[in-house]
Short mmCIF file of C-alpha atoms in Angstrom, two decimals:
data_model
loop_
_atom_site.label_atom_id
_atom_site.label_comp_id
_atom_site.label_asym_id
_atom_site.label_seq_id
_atom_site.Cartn_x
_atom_site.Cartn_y
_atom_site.Cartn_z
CA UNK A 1 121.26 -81.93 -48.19
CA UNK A 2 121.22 -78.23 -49.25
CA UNK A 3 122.64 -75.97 -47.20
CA UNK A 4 121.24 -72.58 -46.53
CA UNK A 5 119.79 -70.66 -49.88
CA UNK A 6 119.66 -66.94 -50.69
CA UNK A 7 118.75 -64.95 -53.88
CA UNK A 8 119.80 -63.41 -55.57
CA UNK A 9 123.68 -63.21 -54.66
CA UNK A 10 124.01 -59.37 -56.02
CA UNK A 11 121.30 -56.95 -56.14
CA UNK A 12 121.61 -53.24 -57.51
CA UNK A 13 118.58 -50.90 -56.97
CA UNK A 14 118.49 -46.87 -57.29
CA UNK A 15 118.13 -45.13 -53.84
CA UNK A 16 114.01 -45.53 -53.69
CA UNK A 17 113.58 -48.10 -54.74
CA UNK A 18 112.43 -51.76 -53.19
CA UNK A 19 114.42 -54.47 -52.17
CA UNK A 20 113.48 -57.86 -51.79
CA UNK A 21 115.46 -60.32 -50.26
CA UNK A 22 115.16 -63.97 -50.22
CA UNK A 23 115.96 -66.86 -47.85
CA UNK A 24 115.25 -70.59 -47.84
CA UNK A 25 116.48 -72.05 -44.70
CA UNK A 26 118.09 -75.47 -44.71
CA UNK A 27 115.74 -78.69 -44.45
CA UNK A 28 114.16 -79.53 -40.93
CA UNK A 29 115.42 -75.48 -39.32
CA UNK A 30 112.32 -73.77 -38.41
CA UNK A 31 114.45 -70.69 -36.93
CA UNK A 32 115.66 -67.72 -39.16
CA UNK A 33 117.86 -65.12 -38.68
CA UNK A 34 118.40 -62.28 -40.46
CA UNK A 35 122.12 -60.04 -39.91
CA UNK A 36 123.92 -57.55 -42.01
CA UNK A 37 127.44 -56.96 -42.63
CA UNK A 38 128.44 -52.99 -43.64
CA UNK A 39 132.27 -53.30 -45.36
CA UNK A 40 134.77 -53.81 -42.67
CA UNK A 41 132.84 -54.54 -40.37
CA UNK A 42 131.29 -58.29 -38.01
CA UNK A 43 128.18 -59.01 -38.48
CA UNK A 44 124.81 -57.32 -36.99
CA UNK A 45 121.56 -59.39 -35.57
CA UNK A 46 118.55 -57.77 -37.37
CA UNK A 47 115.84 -59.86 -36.81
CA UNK A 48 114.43 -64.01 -35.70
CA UNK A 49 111.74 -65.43 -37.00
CA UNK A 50 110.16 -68.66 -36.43
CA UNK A 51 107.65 -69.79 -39.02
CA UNK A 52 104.85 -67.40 -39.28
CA UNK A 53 106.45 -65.35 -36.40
CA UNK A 54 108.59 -62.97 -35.79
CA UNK A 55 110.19 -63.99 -32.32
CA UNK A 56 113.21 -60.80 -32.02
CA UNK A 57 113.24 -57.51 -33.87
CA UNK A 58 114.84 -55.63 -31.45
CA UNK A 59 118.39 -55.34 -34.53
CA UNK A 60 116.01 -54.43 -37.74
CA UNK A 61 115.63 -50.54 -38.25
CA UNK A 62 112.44 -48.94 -37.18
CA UNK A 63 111.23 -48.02 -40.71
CA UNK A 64 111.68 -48.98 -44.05
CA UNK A 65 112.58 -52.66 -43.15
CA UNK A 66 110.54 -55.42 -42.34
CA UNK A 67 111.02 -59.27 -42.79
CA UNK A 68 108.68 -62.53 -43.15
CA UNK A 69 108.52 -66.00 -42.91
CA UNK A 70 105.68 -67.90 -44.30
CA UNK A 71 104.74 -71.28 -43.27
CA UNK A 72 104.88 -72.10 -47.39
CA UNK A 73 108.00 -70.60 -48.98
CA UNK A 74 111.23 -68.56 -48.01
CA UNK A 75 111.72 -65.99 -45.67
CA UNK A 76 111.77 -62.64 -47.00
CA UNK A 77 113.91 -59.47 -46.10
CA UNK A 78 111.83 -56.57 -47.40
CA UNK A 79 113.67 -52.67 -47.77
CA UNK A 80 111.38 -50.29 -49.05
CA UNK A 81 112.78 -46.50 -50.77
CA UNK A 82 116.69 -48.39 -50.12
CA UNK A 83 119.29 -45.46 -49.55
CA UNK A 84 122.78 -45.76 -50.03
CA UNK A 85 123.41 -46.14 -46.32
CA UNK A 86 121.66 -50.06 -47.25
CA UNK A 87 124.47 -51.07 -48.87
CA UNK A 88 125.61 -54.02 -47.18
CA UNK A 89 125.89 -58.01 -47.46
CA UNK A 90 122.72 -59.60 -45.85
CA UNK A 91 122.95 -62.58 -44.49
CA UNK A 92 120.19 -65.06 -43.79
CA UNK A 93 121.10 -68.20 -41.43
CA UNK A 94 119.00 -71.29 -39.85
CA UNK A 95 118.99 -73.44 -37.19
CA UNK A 96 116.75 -76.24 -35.74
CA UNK A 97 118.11 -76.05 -32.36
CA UNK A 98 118.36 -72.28 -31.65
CA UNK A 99 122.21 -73.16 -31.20
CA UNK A 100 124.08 -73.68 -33.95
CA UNK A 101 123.48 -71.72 -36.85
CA UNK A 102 123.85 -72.12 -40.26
CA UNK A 103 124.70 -69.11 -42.46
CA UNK A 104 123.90 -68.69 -46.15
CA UNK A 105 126.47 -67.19 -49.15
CA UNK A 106 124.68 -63.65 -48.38
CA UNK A 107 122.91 -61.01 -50.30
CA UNK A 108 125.31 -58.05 -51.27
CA UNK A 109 123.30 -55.14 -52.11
CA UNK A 110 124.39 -52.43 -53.58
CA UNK A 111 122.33 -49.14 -53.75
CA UNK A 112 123.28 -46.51 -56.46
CA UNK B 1 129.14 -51.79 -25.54
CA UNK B 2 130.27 -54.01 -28.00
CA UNK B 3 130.39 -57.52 -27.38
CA UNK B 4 132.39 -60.36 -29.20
CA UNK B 5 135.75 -58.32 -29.55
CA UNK B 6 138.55 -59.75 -31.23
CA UNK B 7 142.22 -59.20 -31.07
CA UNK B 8 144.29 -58.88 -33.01
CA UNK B 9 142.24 -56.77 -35.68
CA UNK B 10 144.84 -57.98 -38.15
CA UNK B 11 147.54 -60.84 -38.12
CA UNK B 12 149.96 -61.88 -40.69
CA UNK B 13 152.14 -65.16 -40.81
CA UNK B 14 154.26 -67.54 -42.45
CA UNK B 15 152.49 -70.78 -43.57
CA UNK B 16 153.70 -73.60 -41.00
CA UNK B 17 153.16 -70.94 -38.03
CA UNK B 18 150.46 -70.87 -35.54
CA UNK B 19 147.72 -68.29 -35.38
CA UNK B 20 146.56 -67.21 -32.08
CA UNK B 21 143.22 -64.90 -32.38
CA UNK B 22 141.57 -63.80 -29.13
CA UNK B 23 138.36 -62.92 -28.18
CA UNK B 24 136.49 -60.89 -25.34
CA UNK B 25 132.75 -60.37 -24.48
CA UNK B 26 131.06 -58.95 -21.45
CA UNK B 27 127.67 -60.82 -20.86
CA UNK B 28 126.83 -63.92 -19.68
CA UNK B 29 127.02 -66.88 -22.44
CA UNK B 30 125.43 -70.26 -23.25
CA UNK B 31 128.01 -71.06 -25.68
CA UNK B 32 130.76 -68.74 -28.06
CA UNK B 33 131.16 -70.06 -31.84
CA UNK B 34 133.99 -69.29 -34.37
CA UNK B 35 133.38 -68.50 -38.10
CA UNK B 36 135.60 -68.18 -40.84
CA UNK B 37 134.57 -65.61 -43.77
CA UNK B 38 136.54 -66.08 -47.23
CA UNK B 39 136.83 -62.67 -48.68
CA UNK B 40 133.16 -61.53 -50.22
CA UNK B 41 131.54 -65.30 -48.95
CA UNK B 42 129.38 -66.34 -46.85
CA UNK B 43 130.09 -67.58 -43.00
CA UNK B 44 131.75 -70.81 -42.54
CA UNK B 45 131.03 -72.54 -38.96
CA UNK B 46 134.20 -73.57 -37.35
CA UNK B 47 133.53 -74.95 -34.25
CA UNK B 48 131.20 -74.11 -31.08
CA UNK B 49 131.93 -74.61 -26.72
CA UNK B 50 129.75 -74.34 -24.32
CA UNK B 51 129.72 -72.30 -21.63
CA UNK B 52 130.66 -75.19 -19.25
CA UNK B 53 133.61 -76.39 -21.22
CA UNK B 54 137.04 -74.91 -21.23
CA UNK B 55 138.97 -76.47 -24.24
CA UNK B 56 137.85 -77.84 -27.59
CA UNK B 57 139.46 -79.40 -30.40
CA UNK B 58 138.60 -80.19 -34.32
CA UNK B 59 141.42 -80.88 -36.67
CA UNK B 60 144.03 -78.05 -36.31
CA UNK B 61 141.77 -75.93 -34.34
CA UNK B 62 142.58 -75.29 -30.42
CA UNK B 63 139.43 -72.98 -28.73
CA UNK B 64 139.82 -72.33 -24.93
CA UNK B 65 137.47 -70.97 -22.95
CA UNK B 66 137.78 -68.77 -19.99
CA UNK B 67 134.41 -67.64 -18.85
CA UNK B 68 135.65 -65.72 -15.63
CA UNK B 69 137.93 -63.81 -17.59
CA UNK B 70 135.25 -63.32 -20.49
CA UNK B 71 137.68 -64.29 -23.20
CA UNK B 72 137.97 -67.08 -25.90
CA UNK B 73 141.20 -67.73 -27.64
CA UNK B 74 141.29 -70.02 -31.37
CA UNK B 75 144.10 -71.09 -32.23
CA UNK B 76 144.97 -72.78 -35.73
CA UNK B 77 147.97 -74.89 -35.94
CA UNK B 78 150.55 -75.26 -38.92
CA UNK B 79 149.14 -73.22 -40.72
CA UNK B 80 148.10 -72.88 -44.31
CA UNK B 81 148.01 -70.31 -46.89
CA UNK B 82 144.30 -71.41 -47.54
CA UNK B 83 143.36 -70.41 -43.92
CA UNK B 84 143.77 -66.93 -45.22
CA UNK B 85 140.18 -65.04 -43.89
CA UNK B 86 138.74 -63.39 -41.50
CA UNK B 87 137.67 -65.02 -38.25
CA UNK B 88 134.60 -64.16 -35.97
CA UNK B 89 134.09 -64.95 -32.76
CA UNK B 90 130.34 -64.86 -31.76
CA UNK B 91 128.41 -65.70 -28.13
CA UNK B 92 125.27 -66.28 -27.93
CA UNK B 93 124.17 -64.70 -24.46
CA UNK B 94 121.95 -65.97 -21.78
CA UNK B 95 119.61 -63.15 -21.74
CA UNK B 96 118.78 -63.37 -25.45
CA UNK B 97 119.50 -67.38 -25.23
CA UNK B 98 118.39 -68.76 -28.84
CA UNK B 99 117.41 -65.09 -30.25
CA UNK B 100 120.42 -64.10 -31.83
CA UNK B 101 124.49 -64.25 -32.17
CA UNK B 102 126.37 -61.16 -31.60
CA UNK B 103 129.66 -60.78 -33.76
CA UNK B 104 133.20 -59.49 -32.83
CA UNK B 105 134.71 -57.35 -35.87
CA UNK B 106 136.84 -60.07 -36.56
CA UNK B 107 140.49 -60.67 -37.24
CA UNK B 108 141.93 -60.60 -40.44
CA UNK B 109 144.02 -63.38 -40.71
CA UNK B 110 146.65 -63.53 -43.64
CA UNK B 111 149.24 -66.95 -44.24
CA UNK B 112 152.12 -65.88 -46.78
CA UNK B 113 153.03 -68.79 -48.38
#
């Protein structure tokens, strides 16, 4: 039974340009969460999403970033023109319960 | 305010001591969890109690509860130089029940061998 998926594991882009991020939650979870982790520092709630809904919001920045999840596929985390102040680990979890969650190895993104 | 605060920020022992990490939050809580984060990894879930329990155990691990004082306490027993990380403590609160989990800074938890 795989655990939670996200790709890719590192990700470089120059300040502008898009990032895509990628989640695949483990088998059965219908919830998502998306959080991010700046160096140093506990993790932040961005968004929840239920399948083909986005349920919270109320963490992800008011432009530039929005997320996804389709009722085929992952869910997606989405940063348009990135800026250095992006750099973070992502981290995607799931959860079929809404209580325990299950986090993923992260998306570290660096922006140059 | 921030909620999910742990102390101490930083905690260094011998292997075969105990590690005592506390936590404090201000809200109202279904349940506080504990994750363990391996330098540049992912989250590891340690162990989760419910608002209406005071004491939990899983192998070495010890979490108390205290939810008039708003605190949590984990404590890891005999310890090892693999239990080396960082440790979060994170609540999920009542008015946001299922939404989200917000995170402490964590403690940075070091076993010399």
């Amino acid at each position: 039974n795989a655990g939670v998926m996200q790709n890719p594991r590192h990700l470089v882009r120059r300040r502008g340009q898009e990032a895509r991020l990628r989640c695949s939650p483990m088998k059965g979870h219908s919830h998502v969460y998306w959080y991010r982790q700046l160096p140093e520092e506990g993790l932040k709630f961005m968004v929840y999403l239920q399948k083909e809904n986005i349920i919270d919001e109320s963490g992800m920045p008011k432009e530039r970033f929005s997320a996804e999840f389709p009722k085929e596929g992952p869910s997606i985390l989405r940063i348009q023109q990135v800026v250095r102040g992006d750099s973070a680990a992502y981290f995607c979890a799931s959860s079929s319960s809404a209580y325990e969650q299950y986090f993923g190895p992260g998306t570290r993104l660096t922006v140059t | 305010s921030q909620q999910g605060e742990e102390d101490p920020q930083a905690l260094s022992i011998q292997e075969g001591e105990n590690a005592t990490m506390n936590c404090s939050y201000k809200t109202s809580i279904n349940n506080l969890q504990w994750y363990r984060q391996n330098s540049g990894r992912g989250l590891v879930h340690l162990i989760l109690i419910r608002s209406n329990e005071r004491e939990k155990h899983s192998g070495r691990l010890r979490v108390t509860l205290d939810t008039s004082k708003k605190s949590s306490s984990l404590l890891i027993t005999a310890s090892r130089a693999a239990d080396t990380a960082s440790y979060f403590c994170a609540t999920d609160a009542r008015e946001t029940s299922g939404s989200r989990l917000t995170f402490g800074e964590g403690t940075q938890l070091t076993v010399n061998p």
